[in-house]
Coordinates of C-alpha atoms and ligand atoms in Angstrom, one line a residue:
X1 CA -5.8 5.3 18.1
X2 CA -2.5 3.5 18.4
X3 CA -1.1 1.0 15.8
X4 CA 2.2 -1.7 16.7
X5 CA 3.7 -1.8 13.2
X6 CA 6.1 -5.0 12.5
X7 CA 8.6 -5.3 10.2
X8 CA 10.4 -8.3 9.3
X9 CA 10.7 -8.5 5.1
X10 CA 14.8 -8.7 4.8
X11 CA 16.9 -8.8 7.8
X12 CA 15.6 -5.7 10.3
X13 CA 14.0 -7.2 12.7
X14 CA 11.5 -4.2 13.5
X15 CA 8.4 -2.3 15.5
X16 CA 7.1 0.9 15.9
X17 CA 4.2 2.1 18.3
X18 CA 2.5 4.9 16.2
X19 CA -0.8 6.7 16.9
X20 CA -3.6 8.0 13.8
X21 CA -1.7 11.6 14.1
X22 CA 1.6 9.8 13.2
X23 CA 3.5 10.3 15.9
X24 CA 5.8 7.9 16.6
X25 CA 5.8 6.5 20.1
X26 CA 8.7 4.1 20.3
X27 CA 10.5 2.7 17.3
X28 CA 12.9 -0.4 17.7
X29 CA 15.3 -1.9 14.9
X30 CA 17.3 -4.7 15.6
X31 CA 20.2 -5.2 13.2
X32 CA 21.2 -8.7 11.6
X33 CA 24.1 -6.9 9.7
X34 CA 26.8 -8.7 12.3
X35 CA 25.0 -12.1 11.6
X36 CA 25.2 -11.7 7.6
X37 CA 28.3 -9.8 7.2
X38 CA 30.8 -12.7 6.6
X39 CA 28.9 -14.0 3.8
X40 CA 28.8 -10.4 2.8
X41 CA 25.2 -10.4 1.9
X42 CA 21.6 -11.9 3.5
X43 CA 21.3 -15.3 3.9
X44 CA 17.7 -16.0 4.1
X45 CA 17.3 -18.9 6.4
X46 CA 19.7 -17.0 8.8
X47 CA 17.2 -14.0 8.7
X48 CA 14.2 -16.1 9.0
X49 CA 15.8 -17.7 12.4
X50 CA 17.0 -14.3 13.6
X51 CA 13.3 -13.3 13.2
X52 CA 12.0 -15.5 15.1
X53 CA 14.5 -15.0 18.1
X54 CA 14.1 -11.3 18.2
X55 CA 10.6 -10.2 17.1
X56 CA 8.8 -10.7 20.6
X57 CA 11.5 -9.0 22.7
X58 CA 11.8 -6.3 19.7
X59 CA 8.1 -5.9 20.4
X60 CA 7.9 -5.7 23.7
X61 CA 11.2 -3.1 24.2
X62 CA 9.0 -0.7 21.7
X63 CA 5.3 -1.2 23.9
X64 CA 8.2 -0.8 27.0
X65 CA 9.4 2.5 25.3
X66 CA 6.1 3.8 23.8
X67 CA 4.7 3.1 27.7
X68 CA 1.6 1.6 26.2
X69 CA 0.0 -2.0 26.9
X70 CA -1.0 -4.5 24.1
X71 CA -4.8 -3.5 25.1
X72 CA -4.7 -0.2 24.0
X73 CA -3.3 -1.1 20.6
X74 CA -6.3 -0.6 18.2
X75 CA -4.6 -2.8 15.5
X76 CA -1.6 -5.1 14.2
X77 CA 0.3 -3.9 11.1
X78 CA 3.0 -5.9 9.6
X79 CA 4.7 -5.8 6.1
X80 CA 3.5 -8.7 3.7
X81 CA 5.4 -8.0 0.7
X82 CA 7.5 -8.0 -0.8
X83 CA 10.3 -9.8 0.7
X84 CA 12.3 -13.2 1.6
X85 CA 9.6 -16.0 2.6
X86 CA 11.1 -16.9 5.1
X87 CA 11.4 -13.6 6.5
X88 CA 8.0 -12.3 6.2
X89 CA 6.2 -15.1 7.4
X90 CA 7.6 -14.2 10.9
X91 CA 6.1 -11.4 11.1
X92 CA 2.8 -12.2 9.3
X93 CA 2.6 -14.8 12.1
X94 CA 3.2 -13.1 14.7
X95 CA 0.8 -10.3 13.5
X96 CA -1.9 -12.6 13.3
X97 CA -1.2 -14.2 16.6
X98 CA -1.5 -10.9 18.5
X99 CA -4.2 -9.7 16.1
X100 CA -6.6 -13.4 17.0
X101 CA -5.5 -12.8 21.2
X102 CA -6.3 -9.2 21.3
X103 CA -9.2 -9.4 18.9
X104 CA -7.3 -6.3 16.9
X105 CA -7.4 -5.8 13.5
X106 CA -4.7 -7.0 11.3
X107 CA -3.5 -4.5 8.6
X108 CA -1.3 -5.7 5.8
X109 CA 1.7 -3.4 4.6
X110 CA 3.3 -3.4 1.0
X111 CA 6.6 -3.2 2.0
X112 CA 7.5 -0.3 -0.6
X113 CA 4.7 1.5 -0.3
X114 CA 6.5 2.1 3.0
X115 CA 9.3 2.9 2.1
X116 CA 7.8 6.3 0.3
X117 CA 5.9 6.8 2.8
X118 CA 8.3 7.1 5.0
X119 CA 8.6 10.3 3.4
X120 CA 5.1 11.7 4.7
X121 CA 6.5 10.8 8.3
X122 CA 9.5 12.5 7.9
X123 CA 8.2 15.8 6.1
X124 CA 5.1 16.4 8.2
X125 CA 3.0 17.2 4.7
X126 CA 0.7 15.6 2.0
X127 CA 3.3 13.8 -0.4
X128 CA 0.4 12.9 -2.9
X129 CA 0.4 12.7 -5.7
X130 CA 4.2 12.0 -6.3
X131 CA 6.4 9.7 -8.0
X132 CA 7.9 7.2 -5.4
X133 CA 11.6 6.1 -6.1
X134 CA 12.6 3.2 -3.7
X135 CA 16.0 2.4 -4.0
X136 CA 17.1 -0.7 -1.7
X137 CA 19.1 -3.8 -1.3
X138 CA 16.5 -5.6 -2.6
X139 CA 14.6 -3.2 -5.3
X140 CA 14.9 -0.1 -7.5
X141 CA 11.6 0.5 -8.2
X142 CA 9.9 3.9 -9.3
X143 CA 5.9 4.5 -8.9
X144 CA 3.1 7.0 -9.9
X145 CA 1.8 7.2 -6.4
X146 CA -2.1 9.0 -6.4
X147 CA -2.7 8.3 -2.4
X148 CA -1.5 5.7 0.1
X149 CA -3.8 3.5 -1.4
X150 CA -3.0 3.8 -5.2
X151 CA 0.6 3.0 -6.1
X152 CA 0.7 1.8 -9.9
X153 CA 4.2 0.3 -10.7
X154 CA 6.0 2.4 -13.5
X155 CA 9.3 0.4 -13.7
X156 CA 12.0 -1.4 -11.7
X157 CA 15.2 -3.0 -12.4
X158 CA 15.3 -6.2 -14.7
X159 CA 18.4 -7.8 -12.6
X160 CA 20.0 -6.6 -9.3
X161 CA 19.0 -3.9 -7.0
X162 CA 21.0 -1.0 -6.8
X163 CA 22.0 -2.2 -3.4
X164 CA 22.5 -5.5 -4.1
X165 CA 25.5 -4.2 -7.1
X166 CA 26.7 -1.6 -4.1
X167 CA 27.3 -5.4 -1.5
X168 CA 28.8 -7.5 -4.2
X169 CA 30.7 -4.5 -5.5
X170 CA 31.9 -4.3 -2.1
X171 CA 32.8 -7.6 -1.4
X172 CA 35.1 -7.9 -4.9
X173 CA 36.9 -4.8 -3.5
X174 CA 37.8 -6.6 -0.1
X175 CA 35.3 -3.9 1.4
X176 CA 32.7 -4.7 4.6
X177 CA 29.3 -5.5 4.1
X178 CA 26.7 -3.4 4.4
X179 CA 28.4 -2.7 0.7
X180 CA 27.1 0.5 0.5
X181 CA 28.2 2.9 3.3
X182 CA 31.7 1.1 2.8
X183 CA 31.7 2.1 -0.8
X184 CA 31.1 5.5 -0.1
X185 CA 34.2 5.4 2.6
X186 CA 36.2 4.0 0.2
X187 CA 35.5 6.4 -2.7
X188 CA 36.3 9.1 -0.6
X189 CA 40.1 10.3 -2.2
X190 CA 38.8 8.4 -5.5
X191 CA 38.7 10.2 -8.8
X192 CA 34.6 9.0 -10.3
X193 CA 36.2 9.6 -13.6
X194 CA 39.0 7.1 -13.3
X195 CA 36.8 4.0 -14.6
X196 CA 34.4 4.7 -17.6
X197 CA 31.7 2.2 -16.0
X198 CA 28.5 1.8 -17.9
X199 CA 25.5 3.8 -17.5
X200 CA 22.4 1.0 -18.5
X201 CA 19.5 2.5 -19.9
X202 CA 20.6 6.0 -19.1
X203 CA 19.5 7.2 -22.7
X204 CA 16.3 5.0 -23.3
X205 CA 13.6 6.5 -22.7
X206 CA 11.2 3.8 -24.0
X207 CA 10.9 2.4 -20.8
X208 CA 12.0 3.2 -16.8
X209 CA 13.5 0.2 -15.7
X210 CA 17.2 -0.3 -14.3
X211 CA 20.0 -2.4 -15.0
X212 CA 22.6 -3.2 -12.7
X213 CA 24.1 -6.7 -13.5
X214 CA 26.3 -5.4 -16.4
X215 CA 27.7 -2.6 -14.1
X216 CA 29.0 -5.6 -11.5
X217 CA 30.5 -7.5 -14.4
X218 CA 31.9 -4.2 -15.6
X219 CA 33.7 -3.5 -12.5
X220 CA 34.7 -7.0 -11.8
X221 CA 36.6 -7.1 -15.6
X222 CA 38.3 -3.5 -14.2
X223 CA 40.0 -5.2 -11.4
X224 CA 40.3 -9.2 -12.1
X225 CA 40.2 -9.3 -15.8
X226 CA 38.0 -12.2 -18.1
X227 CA 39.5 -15.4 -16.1
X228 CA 38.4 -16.9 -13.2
X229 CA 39.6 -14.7 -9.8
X230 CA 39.8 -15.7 -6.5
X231 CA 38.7 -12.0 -5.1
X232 CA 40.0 -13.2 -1.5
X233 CA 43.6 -13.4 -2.7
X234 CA 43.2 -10.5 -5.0
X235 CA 45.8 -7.6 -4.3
X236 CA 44.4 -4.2 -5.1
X237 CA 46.8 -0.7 -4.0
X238 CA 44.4 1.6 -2.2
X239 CA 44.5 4.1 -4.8
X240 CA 42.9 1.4 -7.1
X241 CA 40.1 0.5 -4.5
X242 CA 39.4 4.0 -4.4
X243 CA 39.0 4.9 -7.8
X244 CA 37.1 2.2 -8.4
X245 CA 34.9 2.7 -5.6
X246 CA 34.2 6.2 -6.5
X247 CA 33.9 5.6 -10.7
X248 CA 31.3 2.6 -9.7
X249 CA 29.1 4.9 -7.2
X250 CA 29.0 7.8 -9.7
X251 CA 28.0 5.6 -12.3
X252 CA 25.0 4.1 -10.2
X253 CA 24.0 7.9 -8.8
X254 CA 23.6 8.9 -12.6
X255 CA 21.7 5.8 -13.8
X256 CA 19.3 6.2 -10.5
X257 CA 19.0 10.4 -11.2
X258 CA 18.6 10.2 -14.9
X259 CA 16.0 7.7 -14.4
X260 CA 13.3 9.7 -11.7
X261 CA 14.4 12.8 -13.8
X262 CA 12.5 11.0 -16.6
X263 CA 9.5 9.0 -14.3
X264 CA 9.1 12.6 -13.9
X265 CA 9.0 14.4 -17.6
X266 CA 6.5 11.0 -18.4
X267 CA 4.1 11.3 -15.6
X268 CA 4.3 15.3 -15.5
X269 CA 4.5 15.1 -11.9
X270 CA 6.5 18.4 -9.5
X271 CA 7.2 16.2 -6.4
X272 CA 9.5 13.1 -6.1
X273 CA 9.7 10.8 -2.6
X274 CA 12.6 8.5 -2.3
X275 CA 13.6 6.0 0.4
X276 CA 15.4 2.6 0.9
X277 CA 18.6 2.1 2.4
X278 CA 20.6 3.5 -0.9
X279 CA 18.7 6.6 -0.5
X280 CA 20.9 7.2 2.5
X281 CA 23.9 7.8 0.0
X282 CA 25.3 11.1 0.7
X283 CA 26.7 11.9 -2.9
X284 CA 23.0 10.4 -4.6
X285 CA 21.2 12.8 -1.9
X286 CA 23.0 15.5 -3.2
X287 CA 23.2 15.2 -7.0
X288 CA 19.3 14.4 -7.0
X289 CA 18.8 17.5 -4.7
X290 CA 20.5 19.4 -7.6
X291 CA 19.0 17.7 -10.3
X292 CA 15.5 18.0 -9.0
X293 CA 16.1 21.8 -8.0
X294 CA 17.1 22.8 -11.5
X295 CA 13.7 21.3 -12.9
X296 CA 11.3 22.9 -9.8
X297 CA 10.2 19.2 -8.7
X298 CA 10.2 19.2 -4.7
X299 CA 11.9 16.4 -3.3
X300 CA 11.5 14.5 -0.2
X301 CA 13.8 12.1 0.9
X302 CA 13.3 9.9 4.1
X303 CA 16.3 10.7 7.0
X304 CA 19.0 7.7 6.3
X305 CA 17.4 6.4 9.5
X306 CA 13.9 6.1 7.6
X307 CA 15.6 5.1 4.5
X308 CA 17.0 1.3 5.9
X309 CA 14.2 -0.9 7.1
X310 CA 12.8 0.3 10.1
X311 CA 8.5 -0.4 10.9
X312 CA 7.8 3.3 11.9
X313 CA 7.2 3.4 7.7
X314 CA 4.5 1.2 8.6
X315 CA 2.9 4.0 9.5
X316 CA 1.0 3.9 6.2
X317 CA -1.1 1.3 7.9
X318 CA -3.2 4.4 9.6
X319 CA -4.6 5.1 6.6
X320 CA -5.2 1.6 5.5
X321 CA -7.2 1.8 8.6
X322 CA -8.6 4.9 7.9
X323 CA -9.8 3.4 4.5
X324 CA -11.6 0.2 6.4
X325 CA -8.3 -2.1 4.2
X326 CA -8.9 -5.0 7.3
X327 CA -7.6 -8.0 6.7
X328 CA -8.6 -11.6 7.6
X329 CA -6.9 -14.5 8.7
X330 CA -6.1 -15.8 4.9
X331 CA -3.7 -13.1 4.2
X332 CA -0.3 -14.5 3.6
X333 CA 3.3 -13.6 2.3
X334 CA 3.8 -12.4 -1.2
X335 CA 7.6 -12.5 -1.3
X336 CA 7.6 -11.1 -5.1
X337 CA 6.1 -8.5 -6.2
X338 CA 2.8 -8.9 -8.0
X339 CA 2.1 -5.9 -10.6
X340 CA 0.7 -4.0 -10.6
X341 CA -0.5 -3.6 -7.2
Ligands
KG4_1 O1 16.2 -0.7 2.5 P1 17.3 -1.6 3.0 O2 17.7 -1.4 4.5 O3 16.9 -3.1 2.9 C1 16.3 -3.6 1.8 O4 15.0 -3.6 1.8 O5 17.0 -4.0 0.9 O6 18.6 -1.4 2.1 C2 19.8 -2.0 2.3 C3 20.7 -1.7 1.2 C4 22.1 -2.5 1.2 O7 22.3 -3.0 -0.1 C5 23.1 -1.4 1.5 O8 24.4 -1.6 1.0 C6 22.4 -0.1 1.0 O9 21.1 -0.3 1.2 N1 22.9 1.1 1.6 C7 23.6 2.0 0.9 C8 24.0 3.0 1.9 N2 23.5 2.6 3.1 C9 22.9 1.4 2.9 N3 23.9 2.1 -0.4 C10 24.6 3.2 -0.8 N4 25.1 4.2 0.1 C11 24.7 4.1 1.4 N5 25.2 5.1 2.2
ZN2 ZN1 13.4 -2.1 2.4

């Protein structure tokens, strides 16, 4: 049996040709990053028209690849939510549209489920139950996840994404956009003690959500001060962006270990799967690796190339199959995220 998975929430244009064993075929990501990267973050109506431009050949490179014909496919996945409108709806239409001309099923995929699933892909093994820690431009979100079908929502941030604080943090410091890779380049020769950056939440342990919005105004204080800045014209010494850079990623990798350290102690859970682009942070990889070792939990986390948006994730759709989860021609976007789901 051979699934085309689509994935267009954000600004990846993506497919993935996948069979019921999960292996992957053919697996195509087209990148909007050049398109966004002067406005140093996603601009949705720019991703919604990218979409459109580049699904079908996207597509048709990964059938090309996976040397299969739309025929054989025996169903249509694409991510539904959650997302930018615009965004999704290019793919949920172009699902349906092959799903209706092949007379194929059409399987829906919750966008984070994905994500942690992505996880079962790259390990080869059972990841269930575990708690599943997505950490993206667009979410920090921690789940109790019982099987590919049951995800119930345990917290998520109240403001920005972890992601979303690495781009803007980025952009104050004159740094590229993606935010996050350019960060970690920057913090390189930094000292993470220079700056004492808030930690939000780090100590409560009423709740597991994440703060991030407090941490941006924090840093932007650090370098510009109270009164209004025009970060363009702002001069900052390299030592400065550095240190900076380096205080501001140590103080997100604590707040994001701290907190699955406690999703874990709360749902007594031994096995943690992360994924989403941040997860692809080299210095978070390893201080959760250490963190997660000293308390026996075994940890997956998705190859940085399964961690940004790609539709081989989508592979979770197999077992919606599996489970008869068909969907009909109503289903539409959900661009938020609807809990608990
Ligand atoms: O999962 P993803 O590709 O898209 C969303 O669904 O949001 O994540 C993109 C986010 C961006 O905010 C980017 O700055 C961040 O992931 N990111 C990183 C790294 N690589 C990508 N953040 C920290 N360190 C990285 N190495
Ligand atoms: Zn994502």
């Amino acid at each position: 049996m051979i699934v085309l998975t689509l994935e267009t929430t954000c600004d990846e244009t993506a497919a993935a040709v996948i069979t019921d064993q999960l292996q992957v075929l053919a697996s195509v990501v087209a990148s909007q990053d050049a398109l966004h990267e002067r406005f140093r973050g996603v601009v949705p109506e720019i991703a919604a028209r990218a979409h459109v431009q580049r699904l079908l050949p996207v597509v048709d490179e990964a059938l090309r690849r996976a040397q299969v014909s739309l025929d054989e496919l025996a169903a249509v996945a694409v991510a539904n939510t959650p997302g930018l409108a615009g965004s999704l709806l290019v793919g949920l239409v172009a699902a349906k549209t092959l799903s209706v001309a092949l007379r194929k099923p059409l399987v829906a995929v919750n966008h984070l489920h994905a994500h942690v699933y992505a996880c079962r892909l790259a390990s080869g093994v059972d990841i269930f139950p575990c708690v599943g820690f997505i950490v993206s431009g667009g979410h920090t979100t921690l789940y109790r996840c019982e099987s590919p079908s049951r995800f119930e929502w345990l917290g998520g941030t109240i403001d920005d994404a972890a992601g979303e604080a690495f781009d803007k943090v980025a952009s104050m410091l004159g740094l590229p956009y993606p935010g996050g890779p350019a960060i970690t380049r920057a913090a390189a020769g930094g000292n993470a003690a220079a700056f004492a950056f808030p930690r939000p939440f780090l100590r409560e342990e009423s709740h597991l959500n994440f703060s991030f919005s407090g941490l941006k105004t924090a840093v932007r204080y650090a370098i510009a001060g109270r009164g209004p800045c025009d970060f363009a014209s702002l001069q900052l010494a390299p030592g400065q962006v550095a240190d900076v850079a380096a205080s501001f990623q140590q103080a997100v990798v604590d707040c994001l270990v701290g907190r699955a350290l406690l999703a874990l102690r709360r749902t007594g859970l031994s096995r943690l799967c992360v994924g989403g682009g941040v997860a692809a942070n080299r210095l978070f990889r390893q201080q959760l690796a250490a963190a997660t070792a000293a308390v026996n939990v075994e940890l997956h986390i998705a190859p940085p190339a399964l961690c940004t948006d790609n539709a081989v994730m989508g592979a979770i759709a197999v077992e919606r199959l599996r489970a008869g989860a068909v969907e009909s021609l109503e289903l539409d976007v959900l661009p938020g995220l609807v809990r608990p789901i």
